[in-house]
Coordinates of C-alpha atoms in Angstrom, one line a residue:
Chain A
X1 CA -0.3 0.0 0.0
X2 CA 0.7 3.6 -0.5
X3 CA 1.1 5.5 2.4
X4 CA 1.9 9.2 3.9
X5 CA 3.1 9.6 7.1
X6 CA 2.6 13.2 8.2
X7 CA 5.0 13.9 11.8
X8 CA 7.0 11.2 10.3
X9 CA 10.0 12.4 12.0
X10 CA 8.9 12.2 15.3
X11 CA 8.8 10.0 18.3
X12 CA 5.7 8.4 17.9
X13 CA 5.3 9.0 13.7
X14 CA 9.0 7.5 12.8
X15 CA 8.0 4.3 15.1
X16 CA 5.3 3.9 12.6
X17 CA 7.2 4.5 9.4
X18 CA 10.1 1.5 11.3
X19 CA 6.8 -1.0 11.7
X20 CA 4.9 0.4 8.0
X21 CA 8.9 -0.3 6.5
X22 CA 9.1 -3.8 7.4
X23 CA 5.1 -4.4 6.7
X24 CA 6.3 -4.0 3.1
X25 CA 4.6 -0.7 2.1
X26 CA 5.6 2.0 0.7
X27 CA 5.8 5.0 2.6
X28 CA 6.1 8.9 2.0
X29 CA 7.0 11.1 5.1
X30 CA 6.3 14.4 5.5
X31 CA 7.2 16.3 8.7
X32 CA 8.7 20.2 8.7
X33 CA 10.9 19.2 11.4
X34 CA 9.9 21.4 13.8
X35 CA 9.9 19.0 16.2
X36 CA 10.9 15.8 14.4
X37 CA 14.3 14.8 13.6
X38 CA 16.1 13.7 10.7
X39 CA 17.8 11.4 13.2
X40 CA 14.3 9.3 13.7
X41 CA 14.8 8.8 10.4
X42 CA 18.2 8.1 9.2
X43 CA 18.8 4.0 9.5
X44 CA 16.1 4.2 6.5
X45 CA 17.6 6.7 4.3
X46 CA 18.2 4.9 1.0
X47 CA 15.6 2.8 1.4
X48 CA 13.8 1.3 -1.7
X49 CA 10.5 2.3 -0.7
X50 CA 10.6 5.3 2.0
X51 CA 10.6 9.0 0.5
X52 CA 10.7 12.0 2.6
X53 CA 10.0 15.2 1.9
X54 CA 10.1 18.4 4.8
X55 CA 7.0 20.8 4.6
X56 CA 5.1 22.5 6.6
X57 CA 1.4 21.3 6.1
X58 CA 0.1 24.6 6.5
X59 CA 1.4 24.8 2.9
X60 CA -1.5 23.8 1.0
X61 CA 0.2 23.7 -2.4
X62 CA 3.5 22.0 -1.7
X63 CA 1.3 19.0 0.4
X64 CA -0.7 18.9 -2.9
X65 CA 2.0 18.2 -4.9
X66 CA 2.8 15.2 -2.3
X67 CA -0.3 14.1 -3.2
X68 CA -0.4 14.7 -6.7
X69 CA 3.2 11.8 -6.8
X70 CA 2.2 10.0 -3.9
X71 CA -1.2 8.7 -5.1
X72 CA -1.9 7.4 -1.3
X73 CA -4.4 5.0 0.0
X74 CA -4.3 6.0 3.2
X75 CA -2.9 8.5 5.4
X76 CA -1.6 8.8 9.0
X77 CA -1.6 12.0 10.2
X78 CA 0.9 12.4 13.3
X79 CA 1.5 15.7 13.2
X80 CA 1.2 18.0 15.5
X81 CA 2.3 20.7 18.5
X82 CA 3.7 17.3 20.6
X83 CA 4.2 19.6 24.2
X84 CA 0.5 20.5 25.4
X85 CA 2.2 23.1 27.7
X86 CA 3.9 25.7 25.5
X87 CA 0.3 25.3 23.6
X88 CA -1.0 27.0 27.3
X89 CA 1.0 30.1 26.9
X90 CA 0.6 30.7 22.7
X91 CA -2.8 29.8 21.9
X92 CA -1.8 30.3 18.1
X93 CA 1.2 27.1 18.5
X94 CA -2.2 24.8 18.6
X95 CA -3.8 25.9 15.8
X96 CA -1.5 26.4 13.6
X97 CA 0.5 23.1 14.3
X98 CA -2.5 20.8 15.5
X99 CA -5.6 21.7 13.8
X100 CA -5.3 23.3 11.1
X101 CA -2.7 20.6 10.1
X102 CA -5.4 18.6 10.0
X103 CA -7.4 20.6 7.9
X104 CA -5.5 21.0 5.3
X105 CA -4.0 17.1 5.8
X106 CA -8.3 16.8 4.7
X107 CA -8.6 18.6 2.1
X108 CA -5.5 17.0 -0.2
X109 CA -7.4 14.5 0.9
X110 CA -11.1 15.3 -0.3
X111 CA -8.9 16.8 -3.3
X112 CA -7.1 13.4 -4.3
X113 CA -9.7 10.8 -3.7
X114 CA -7.8 9.6 -0.9
X115 CA -9.6 6.4 1.2
X116 CA -8.7 6.0 4.3
X117 CA -6.9 8.3 7.4
X118 CA -5.7 7.2 10.6
X119 CA -5.6 10.1 13.2
X120 CA -3.2 10.2 16.4
X121 CA -5.5 11.6 18.9
X122 CA -5.4 12.3 22.4
X123 CA -6.9 11.9 26.1
X124 CA -7.1 15.3 26.4
X125 CA -10.0 15.8 24.3
X126 CA -12.3 14.4 27.4
X127 CA -11.0 18.1 29.4
X128 CA -10.5 17.3 33.4
X129 CA -12.4 14.3 34.3
X130 CA -12.5 11.8 37.4
X131 CA -14.1 9.1 35.8
X132 CA -13.0 6.2 34.0
X133 CA -12.6 7.9 30.3
X134 CA -15.1 6.4 28.0
X135 CA -14.9 6.3 23.7
X136 CA -18.8 7.8 24.0
X137 CA -18.3 10.1 27.0
X138 CA -19.3 13.5 27.3
X139 CA -19.7 16.7 27.3
X140 CA -16.4 17.4 25.7
X141 CA -14.2 19.9 27.1
X142 CA -11.0 20.1 27.1
X143 CA -8.7 22.3 29.4
X144 CA -5.9 23.2 27.3
X145 CA -5.4 24.5 24.0
X146 CA -3.6 20.9 22.6
X147 CA -6.6 19.1 23.5
X148 CA -9.0 22.0 21.8
X149 CA -7.3 21.4 18.3
X150 CA -7.4 17.8 18.4
X151 CA -11.2 17.8 18.9
X152 CA -11.4 20.2 16.6
X153 CA -9.6 18.1 14.3
X154 CA -11.9 14.9 15.3
X155 CA -14.7 17.4 14.0
X156 CA -13.6 17.6 10.8
X157 CA -12.7 14.5 10.5
X158 CA -16.3 13.1 11.4
X159 CA -17.3 15.7 9.0
X160 CA -14.8 14.3 6.4
X161 CA -16.3 10.6 6.8
X162 CA -19.8 12.4 6.6
X163 CA -19.1 14.0 3.5
X164 CA -16.4 12.7 1.5
X165 CA -16.9 8.9 1.9
X166 CA -13.7 8.7 3.7
X167 CA -13.0 6.0 6.1
X168 CA -11.2 7.0 9.7
X169 CA -9.9 5.5 12.6
X170 CA -9.5 8.0 15.6
X171 CA -6.6 6.8 18.0
X172 CA -7.0 8.7 21.7
X173 CA -3.2 8.8 22.5
X174 CA -2.4 8.5 26.8
X175 CA 1.4 9.2 27.2
X176 CA 3.4 7.5 25.3
X177 CA 6.7 7.0 26.0
X178 CA 10.3 5.0 24.5
X179 CA 13.2 5.3 22.6
X180 CA 13.3 8.5 20.7
X181 CA 10.9 11.2 22.8
X182 CA 12.7 14.5 22.8
X183 CA 10.2 15.8 26.3
X184 CA 8.4 15.6 28.5
X185 CA 9.0 14.5 32.1
X186 CA 11.3 11.6 31.6
X187 CA 13.8 14.2 29.8
X188 CA 13.3 17.0 32.5
X189 CA 14.1 14.6 35.4
X190 CA 17.2 13.3 33.4
X191 CA 18.6 16.8 32.4
X192 CA 17.5 18.1 36.1
X193 CA 19.7 15.7 37.9
X194 CA 22.2 15.7 35.4
X195 CA 22.5 19.4 36.2
X196 CA 22.1 18.9 39.9
X197 CA 22.2 14.8 41.8
X198 CA 21.4 15.7 44.9
X199 CA 17.8 17.4 44.4
X200 CA 15.3 17.2 41.7
X201 CA 12.4 19.4 42.1
X202 CA 8.7 18.1 41.2
X203 CA 5.8 19.9 39.5
X204 CA 2.3 19.5 41.4
X205 CA 2.4 17.1 44.6
X206 CA 3.8 14.0 42.9
X207 CA 0.6 11.6 43.0
X208 CA -0.2 12.4 39.6
X209 CA -1.2 9.4 38.7
X210 CA -0.9 8.7 35.0
X211 CA -0.9 5.8 32.5
X212 CA 2.0 5.5 30.1
X213 CA 1.9 3.4 27.2
X214 CA 5.8 2.4 25.8
X215 CA 5.9 3.4 22.3
X216 CA 5.9 0.1 20.7
X217 CA 3.3 -1.4 21.9
X218 CA 0.9 1.6 20.6
X219 CA 2.8 1.5 16.8
X220 CA 0.8 -2.6 18.1
X221 CA -2.8 -1.1 18.6
X222 CA -3.1 1.2 16.3
X223 CA -1.7 -1.1 13.4
X224 CA -4.2 -3.8 15.0
X225 CA -7.3 -1.1 14.9
X226 CA -6.7 0.1 11.5
X227 CA -6.9 -3.7 10.0
X228 CA -9.7 -5.1 12.4
X229 CA -11.9 -2.1 13.1
X230 CA -14.3 -1.6 9.8
X231 CA -16.8 0.9 10.1
X232 CA -16.9 4.0 7.8
X233 CA -15.4 6.2 11.6
X234 CA -13.8 4.1 13.5
X235 CA -12.6 5.6 17.5
X236 CA -10.6 4.1 19.9
X237 CA -8.5 4.4 23.1
X238 CA -5.3 3.5 22.8
X239 CA -3.9 2.7 26.5
X240 CA -2.5 0.3 29.5
X241 CA -4.6 -0.3 32.7
X242 CA -1.7 0.4 34.8
X243 CA -0.7 3.7 36.0
X244 CA 2.4 5.4 37.7
X245 CA 2.8 8.4 40.2
X246 CA 5.0 11.3 38.9
X247 CA 6.8 10.5 42.3
X248 CA 7.5 6.7 40.8
X249 CA 8.6 7.9 37.7
X250 CA 11.2 10.4 39.5
X251 CA 12.6 7.2 41.5
X252 CA 13.1 5.7 38.7
X253 CA 15.0 7.9 36.7
X254 CA 17.0 7.6 40.5
X255 CA 17.4 4.3 40.2
X256 CA 18.6 3.9 36.2
X257 CA 20.8 6.8 37.1
X258 CA 22.9 4.9 40.1
X259 CA 21.7 8.4 42.5
X260 CA 21.8 8.3 45.4
X261 CA 20.1 9.9 48.6
X262 CA 18.3 12.2 46.2
X263 CA 16.1 14.4 47.8
X264 CA 13.0 15.2 46.1
X265 CA 10.9 18.5 46.9
X266 CA 7.4 19.2 45.3
X267 CA 5.9 22.2 44.0
X268 CA 2.9 21.2 45.4
X269 CA -0.6 21.5 44.2
X270 CA -2.4 19.1 42.6
X271 CA -1.6 19.9 39.3
X272 CA 1.7 20.7 37.1
X273 CA 0.4 23.5 35.4
X274 CA -2.4 25.1 34.0
X275 CA -4.5 23.0 31.5
X276 CA -2.1 19.9 33.2
X277 CA -4.7 16.8 33.6
X278 CA -3.8 15.6 36.8
X279 CA -4.6 12.1 36.5
X280 CA -7.1 9.9 34.3
X281 CA -7.9 6.7 33.3
X282 CA -9.3 5.4 30.1
X283 CA -12.2 2.7 29.4
X284 CA -10.2 0.2 27.3
X285 CA -12.9 -2.3 27.0
X286 CA -13.4 -1.4 23.4
X287 CA -9.7 -2.4 22.0
X288 CA -10.1 -5.0 24.4
X289 CA -12.9 -6.4 23.1
X290 CA -11.6 -5.7 19.2
X291 CA -8.7 -8.6 20.6
X292 CA -6.0 -6.1 21.5
X293 CA -3.7 -5.1 24.7
X294 CA -1.1 -3.4 26.1
X295 CA 1.8 -6.0 26.7
X296 CA 4.1 -3.6 29.2
X297 CA 2.8 -1.9 31.9
X298 CA 2.8 1.8 32.8
X299 CA 6.2 1.1 35.2
X300 CA 7.9 -1.3 32.5
X301 CA 7.4 1.3 30.0
X302 CA 8.9 4.2 32.3
X303 CA 11.7 1.9 33.1
X304 CA 12.4 1.3 29.0
X305 CA 12.2 5.1 28.5
X306 CA 14.6 5.8 30.9
X307 CA 16.9 3.8 30.0
X308 CA 17.0 4.1 26.4
X309 CA 17.3 8.2 26.9
X310 CA 20.5 7.4 29.5
X311 CA 22.0 5.5 26.3
X312 CA 21.2 8.0 24.2
X313 CA 22.7 10.5 26.3
X314 CA 25.5 8.3 26.9
X315 CA 25.9 7.2 30.5
X316 CA 26.9 4.9 32.0
X317 CA 26.5 3.8 35.4
Chain B
X1 CA -23.3 46.4 30.9
X2 CA -21.2 46.8 28.7
X3 CA -21.9 44.4 26.1
X4 CA -20.7 43.0 22.4
X5 CA -22.8 41.4 19.3
X6 CA -21.1 39.8 17.2
X7 CA -23.2 38.5 13.9
X8 CA -26.0 41.2 15.5
X9 CA -27.0 42.3 11.9
X10 CA -28.1 38.9 11.7
X11 CA -31.5 37.3 12.0
X12 CA -31.5 36.2 15.8
X13 CA -28.4 38.7 16.8
X14 CA -30.9 41.6 15.9
X15 CA -33.6 40.3 18.1
X16 CA -30.9 39.6 21.3
X17 CA -30.2 43.1 20.4
X18 CA -34.1 44.6 20.6
X19 CA -33.9 42.7 24.2
X20 CA -30.6 44.3 25.4
X21 CA -31.2 47.6 24.6
X22 CA -35.0 47.3 26.0
X23 CA -33.1 46.2 28.7
X24 CA -30.7 48.9 29.7
X25 CA -27.8 47.8 28.1
X26 CA -25.1 49.6 26.2
X27 CA -25.2 47.2 23.1
X28 CA -22.1 47.0 20.4
X29 CA -22.6 45.4 17.3
X30 CA -20.3 44.0 14.9
X31 CA -21.2 42.4 11.4
X32 CA -19.6 41.9 8.4
X33 CA -23.5 42.0 6.7
X34 CA -22.0 39.4 4.4
X35 CA -25.5 37.6 5.5
X36 CA -26.4 40.3 8.2
X37 CA -28.8 43.0 7.3
X38 CA -28.2 46.4 8.2
X39 CA -32.2 46.3 7.8
X40 CA -32.9 44.4 10.2
X41 CA -31.8 47.4 12.8
X42 CA -33.1 50.6 10.9
X43 CA -35.1 51.1 13.5
X44 CA -32.1 51.2 16.2
X45 CA -29.9 53.7 14.6
X46 CA -29.6 56.9 16.7
X47 CA -30.3 54.7 19.7
X48 CA -27.6 56.1 22.5
X49 CA -26.7 53.2 23.8
X50 CA -26.5 51.6 20.4
X51 CA -23.2 51.5 18.4
X52 CA -22.2 49.4 15.3
X53 CA -19.3 48.5 13.3
X54 CA -19.3 46.7 10.2
X55 CA -16.4 44.7 10.5
X56 CA -14.9 41.2 9.5
X57 CA -13.9 39.4 12.7
X58 CA -11.2 38.3 11.0
X59 CA -9.3 40.9 10.8
X60 CA -8.3 40.8 14.7
X61 CA -6.7 44.1 14.5
X62 CA -9.9 45.8 14.0
X63 CA -12.0 43.3 16.5
X64 CA -8.9 44.9 18.6
X65 CA -10.1 48.4 18.7
X66 CA -13.4 47.9 18.8
X67 CA -12.9 46.0 22.0
X68 CA -10.5 48.6 22.9
X69 CA -12.7 51.2 22.4
X70 CA -15.9 48.9 24.3
X71 CA -14.7 47.7 27.7
X72 CA -17.5 44.7 26.7
X73 CA -18.0 42.9 30.3
X74 CA -19.7 40.5 28.4
X75 CA -19.4 39.1 24.5
X76 CA -22.7 37.4 22.7
X77 CA -20.9 35.8 19.8
X78 CA -23.4 34.5 17.1
X79 CA -21.8 35.6 14.0
X80 CA -21.4 32.7 11.9
X81 CA -22.0 30.7 9.0
X82 CA -25.8 30.2 9.1
X83 CA -26.4 28.3 6.2
X84 CA -25.2 25.0 6.8
X85 CA -26.0 23.2 3.3
X86 CA -23.2 25.9 1.2
X87 CA -20.4 24.6 3.8
X88 CA -21.1 21.5 2.5
X89 CA -20.0 21.9 -0.7
X90 CA -16.8 24.8 0.5
X91 CA -14.9 23.4 3.5
X92 CA -13.7 27.1 4.0
X93 CA -17.1 29.3 4.3
X94 CA -17.2 27.5 8.2
X95 CA -13.7 27.5 8.6
X96 CA -13.7 31.0 8.4
X97 CA -16.8 32.1 9.6
X98 CA -17.8 29.6 12.2
X99 CA -14.4 28.4 13.5
X100 CA -11.2 31.2 13.2
X101 CA -14.1 34.2 13.7
X102 CA -14.5 32.6 17.4
X103 CA -10.7 32.0 17.4
X104 CA -9.9 36.1 16.5
X105 CA -12.7 36.7 19.8
X106 CA -11.4 34.3 22.1
X107 CA -8.0 36.0 21.1
X108 CA -10.0 39.7 21.9
X109 CA -11.2 38.3 25.3
X110 CA -8.2 37.5 26.8
X111 CA -6.1 40.6 25.5
X112 CA -8.8 42.8 26.9
X113 CA -9.5 40.3 30.7
X114 CA -13.3 40.6 29.2
X115 CA -15.0 38.5 32.2
X116 CA -17.9 36.6 30.6
X117 CA -19.0 35.1 26.9
X118 CA -22.4 33.7 25.7
X119 CA -21.8 31.3 22.7
X120 CA -24.6 29.8 20.1
X121 CA -24.0 27.0 19.6
X122 CA -26.3 23.9 17.8
X123 CA -27.6 20.7 17.6
X124 CA -25.6 19.9 14.8
X125 CA -22.7 19.2 17.4
X126 CA -24.3 15.8 17.8
X127 CA -24.2 14.4 14.9
X128 CA -26.8 11.6 13.2
X129 CA -28.4 10.4 16.2
X130 CA -31.3 8.9 16.8
X131 CA -31.7 9.5 20.1
X132 CA -33.3 12.0 22.6
X133 CA -30.2 14.4 22.5
X134 CA -28.8 15.4 26.3
X135 CA -26.2 17.6 27.0
X136 CA -23.8 15.8 27.7
X137 CA -23.9 12.7 25.2
X138 CA -21.0 11.4 23.3
X139 CA -19.3 10.9 20.9
X140 CA -20.0 14.1 19.5
X141 CA -19.6 13.5 15.4
X142 CA -20.5 16.0 13.5
X143 CA -22.2 15.7 10.2
X144 CA -21.4 18.4 8.1
X145 CA -18.9 20.9 8.5
X146 CA -20.6 23.7 9.9
X147 CA -21.2 21.3 12.8
X148 CA -17.9 20.9 12.7
X149 CA -16.4 24.2 13.3
X150 CA -19.0 25.2 16.1
X151 CA -17.5 21.9 18.4
X152 CA -14.4 22.9 17.1
X153 CA -15.6 26.5 19.1
X154 CA -16.9 25.4 22.1
X155 CA -14.0 23.1 22.5
X156 CA -11.7 26.2 21.9
X157 CA -13.5 27.7 24.3
X158 CA -13.3 25.4 27.0
X159 CA -9.6 25.6 27.0
X160 CA -10.7 29.2 27.4
X161 CA -12.5 28.9 30.4
X162 CA -10.0 26.8 32.1
X163 CA -6.8 29.3 30.8
X164 CA -8.3 32.8 31.0
X165 CA -10.7 32.6 34.1
X166 CA -13.4 33.3 31.4
X167 CA -16.9 33.0 33.0
X168 CA -19.3 31.5 29.6
X169 CA -22.3 30.1 28.4
X170 CA -23.0 27.8 25.4
X171 CA -26.4 28.0 24.4
X172 CA -27.4 25.1 21.6
X173 CA -29.5 26.4 19.6
X174 CA -32.4 23.7 17.2
X175 CA -33.5 25.5 14.3
X176 CA -35.1 28.9 14.5
X177 CA -37.7 30.7 13.1
X178 CA -39.3 34.3 13.1
X179 CA -39.3 37.6 11.9
X180 CA -36.1 38.5 10.2
X181 CA -34.9 34.9 9.3
X182 CA -32.8 35.3 5.9
X183 CA -33.6 31.4 4.3
X184 CA -34.4 28.2 5.5
X185 CA -37.7 25.8 4.6
X186 CA -39.9 28.8 4.6
X187 CA -38.4 31.4 2.9
X188 CA -37.5 28.3 0.4
X189 CA -41.6 27.1 0.0
X190 CA -42.5 30.8 -0.4
X191 CA -40.1 31.4 -2.5
X192 CA -41.0 28.2 -4.7
X193 CA -45.1 28.6 -4.4
X194 CA -44.4 32.2 -5.7
X195 CA -42.9 30.9 -9.1
X196 CA -45.6 27.9 -9.4
X197 CA -48.3 27.7 -7.0
X198 CA -49.5 24.5 -8.5
X199 CA -46.2 22.7 -7.4
X200 CA -44.5 22.3 -4.5
X201 CA -41.2 20.1 -5.1
X202 CA -39.9 18.9 -1.1
X203 CA -37.0 17.8 -0.4
X204 CA -36.4 14.2 1.2
X205 CA -39.7 12.5 2.3
X206 CA -41.6 15.1 3.5
X207 CA -40.9 13.1 7.6
X208 CA -37.9 14.6 8.8
X209 CA -39.0 15.5 11.9
X210 CA -37.6 19.0 13.7
X211 CA -38.3 21.2 16.9
X212 CA -39.0 25.0 15.3
X213 CA -37.9 27.2 17.9
X214 CA -39.6 31.0 18.0
X215 CA -37.2 33.8 17.6
X216 CA -38.2 35.6 20.8
X217 CA -38.4 32.3 22.9
X218 CA -34.7 31.8 22.2
X219 CA -33.6 35.1 23.5
X220 CA -35.4 34.6 26.8
X221 CA -34.3 31.3 26.8
X222 CA -30.3 33.1 26.4
X223 CA -30.8 35.5 28.4
X224 CA -32.6 33.5 31.1
X225 CA -29.7 30.8 31.5
X226 CA -26.9 33.9 31.4
X227 CA -28.5 35.1 34.6
X228 CA -29.4 32.5 36.4
X229 CA -27.0 29.6 35.4
X230 CA -23.3 30.9 37.0
X231 CA -20.8 27.3 36.9
X232 CA -17.2 28.7 35.2
X233 CA -18.5 27.0 31.7
X234 CA -22.1 27.0 31.1
X235 CA -23.9 24.7 28.6
X236 CA -27.7 23.9 27.7
X237 CA -30.1 22.9 25.0
X238 CA -32.5 25.1 24.3
X239 CA -35.5 24.3 22.3
X240 CA -39.2 23.3 22.3
X241 CA -39.9 19.8 23.1
X242 CA -42.8 19.9 20.0
X243 CA -41.6 18.6 17.1
X244 CA -43.4 19.5 12.8
X245 CA -42.6 18.1 9.8
X246 CA -41.2 19.5 6.3
X247 CA -44.2 18.1 4.2
X248 CA -46.3 20.2 7.6
X249 CA -44.2 23.0 7.4
X250 CA -45.6 23.2 3.6
X251 CA -49.0 22.5 4.8
X252 CA -48.9 26.1 6.6
X253 CA -47.3 27.9 3.2
X254 CA -49.5 26.8 1.3
X255 CA -52.7 27.7 3.5
X256 CA -50.9 31.1 4.7
X257 CA -51.2 31.7 1.2
X258 CA -53.9 30.9 0.8
X259 CA -53.9 28.5 -1.9
X260 CA -55.5 25.6 -3.2
X261 CA -55.0 22.2 -4.6
X262 CA -50.8 22.1 -4.3
X263 CA -49.1 19.0 -5.4
X264 CA -46.4 18.0 -3.4
X265 CA -43.6 16.3 -5.3
X266 CA -41.4 14.6 -3.0
X267 CA -37.2 14.1 -3.5
X268 CA -37.6 11.1 -1.8
X269 CA -34.7 9.8 0.5
X270 CA -34.9 9.7 4.7
X271 CA -32.9 14.0 4.3
X272 CA -32.5 16.7 2.8
X273 CA -29.3 16.9 1.9
X274 CA -25.6 15.2 2.6
X275 CA -24.8 16.9 6.1
X276 CA -28.3 16.7 7.1
X277 CA -30.0 15.7 10.4
X278 CA -33.2 14.0 9.1
X279 CA -34.9 14.4 12.7
X280 CA -33.8 14.7 16.5
X281 CA -35.0 15.5 19.6
X282 CA -33.6 17.5 22.2
X283 CA -33.1 16.4 25.9
X284 CA -34.3 19.8 27.4
X285 CA -34.3 18.9 31.3
X286 CA -31.7 20.6 32.0
X287 CA -33.0 23.9 30.6
X288 CA -36.5 22.8 32.2
X289 CA -35.0 22.7 35.6
X290 CA -33.1 26.2 35.7
X291 CA -36.1 27.2 35.4
X292 CA -37.7 28.2 31.2
X293 CA -39.3 27.0 29.2
X294 CA -40.3 27.8 25.5
X295 CA -43.8 29.3 25.2
X296 CA -44.7 28.4 21.6
X297 CA -44.4 25.0 20.2
X298 CA -43.4 23.9 17.2
X299 CA -46.4 24.3 14.4
X300 CA -47.2 27.9 16.6
X301 CA -43.4 29.1 15.8
X302 CA -43.8 28.3 11.9
X303 CA -46.9 30.1 11.3
X304 CA -45.7 32.6 13.0
X305 CA -42.5 33.3 10.9
X306 CA -45.1 32.2 7.5
X307 CA -47.4 35.4 8.3
X308 CA -43.9 37.8 9.1
X309 CA -42.6 36.3 6.0
X310 CA -45.0 37.1 3.7
X311 CA -46.2 40.5 5.5
X312 CA -42.8 40.9 4.6
X313 CA -42.9 40.7 1.1
X314 CA -46.3 42.5 1.1
X315 CA -48.2 39.3 0.5
X316 CA -52.3 39.7 0.8
X317 CA -54.3 36.8 0.6

């Protein structure tokens, strides 16, 4: 199959491309390299079924050319701002990178009569809720502009499915960790401990508890859902049932760095920043019923991510 | 109170302005007059508490000046594309007029620290569902780009409430009819019967059944909810429990025009056009519990609308 992966040089996108190439597909990657890294795809350069175009998705004309050449059967649209916290300060980061990028991709999908779209959505569309989050939950009132832009994208995809004869798969990701992450709590903790191995500042009270899905589990879940679910519009939470607290993440980082006697300093409050959702858990019954289940727990995922990042930074215990 | 009404020259906006002026508020109206009509506000020109600026909401700089001068305590944001069907052919109508207009208003609200926003949302955010539509319903998959742009607007408003300390009221309108409508089924039927008083073409099978709320009932509902509901984010279906079929609307138009022996020709199918929602009913328990209820039935509302439009066109039976 000829497929396009937007945001393919990013953390998750590059793992998806690895999977798709290994499965025999022809993969065209577009990425503006604002958050993605060419290095994430270095090992695929020269591959006979792989092409890369550096491109800002807001430029319809350039994207149109890529669609024209590619004759894609499916688009995996992963490009987005991935730094939720940055979007709280500046509204137009998520407007452009998270929502209008989706809009431009949908225009090209319409104009080139592409039949399939797989979209990376997020738990942030649900807002700040205490309940186990079911896919059919409402109302949907995100507390971050990132969540708002992803919900706006879902809304436009739904309208496109109704109007263009497009088939779509929406996967709502939780926190995802693993090789090639570029930011997030694991990075922040490692960087902070490299500077000061005696004390670590933890935003909030450390009790914020979230599931962390290992990136290779996520990719398997996406492919599984894409192959098995065949409604016009398919939508799934992807995640793992176990959760882990911020404090436990800090402990694992300390352990893996081989540090002793690190003092944890908490900034206090029940969340890290405005727009942060301090705890959430997914209802995963729908994707489990389809037959997929994450292989690693949140703690295993974090430990794999910590080890990968320490290795990348040349750490030896 | 100093209030801004966007889209105030439109059908609903002009009725809202009448109400707000009569209640003693200072009202600034902005409208680009693409769908709104200066005539709708002619009777308010020269009013000491009324100002009008012709403005495209996408021009942040111009809107910023209006906010600067106005020192608004509340914004009633009604401006939008109001022709759902037009937005199915051309994606960017609703992107610009329905969603990005909201985005620009939110930027000005943030920059000028406006405390209150009242937003005109729609039943179209719920998509095509058979159930009684409750406010907390999910998933939200609109089937029109109009519905998608309104849901996108709601998502951004929710994030603004969480991030700016804004208080917001979201009212999800059903079909609204009354004096000063500019388009819709009543208009279409009258125009068609003026051309050919013997035959009337009805899209679909005529059995599409929807509630129609009388515009003055709607305005009373908005004001009631705005004054009584005091959560940070308040959201209500506004509507009327009774519904009316397209065929019954046609019969009322024929009756009020004093015509005899009109043959109805149905185009067939269960909906008027792609993106149309053939039947829906609101769960109105939430706004009823607050103490508001529509005074007119759907049939009374349609009859009032037909009479008003015939009078405007100079019809005498």
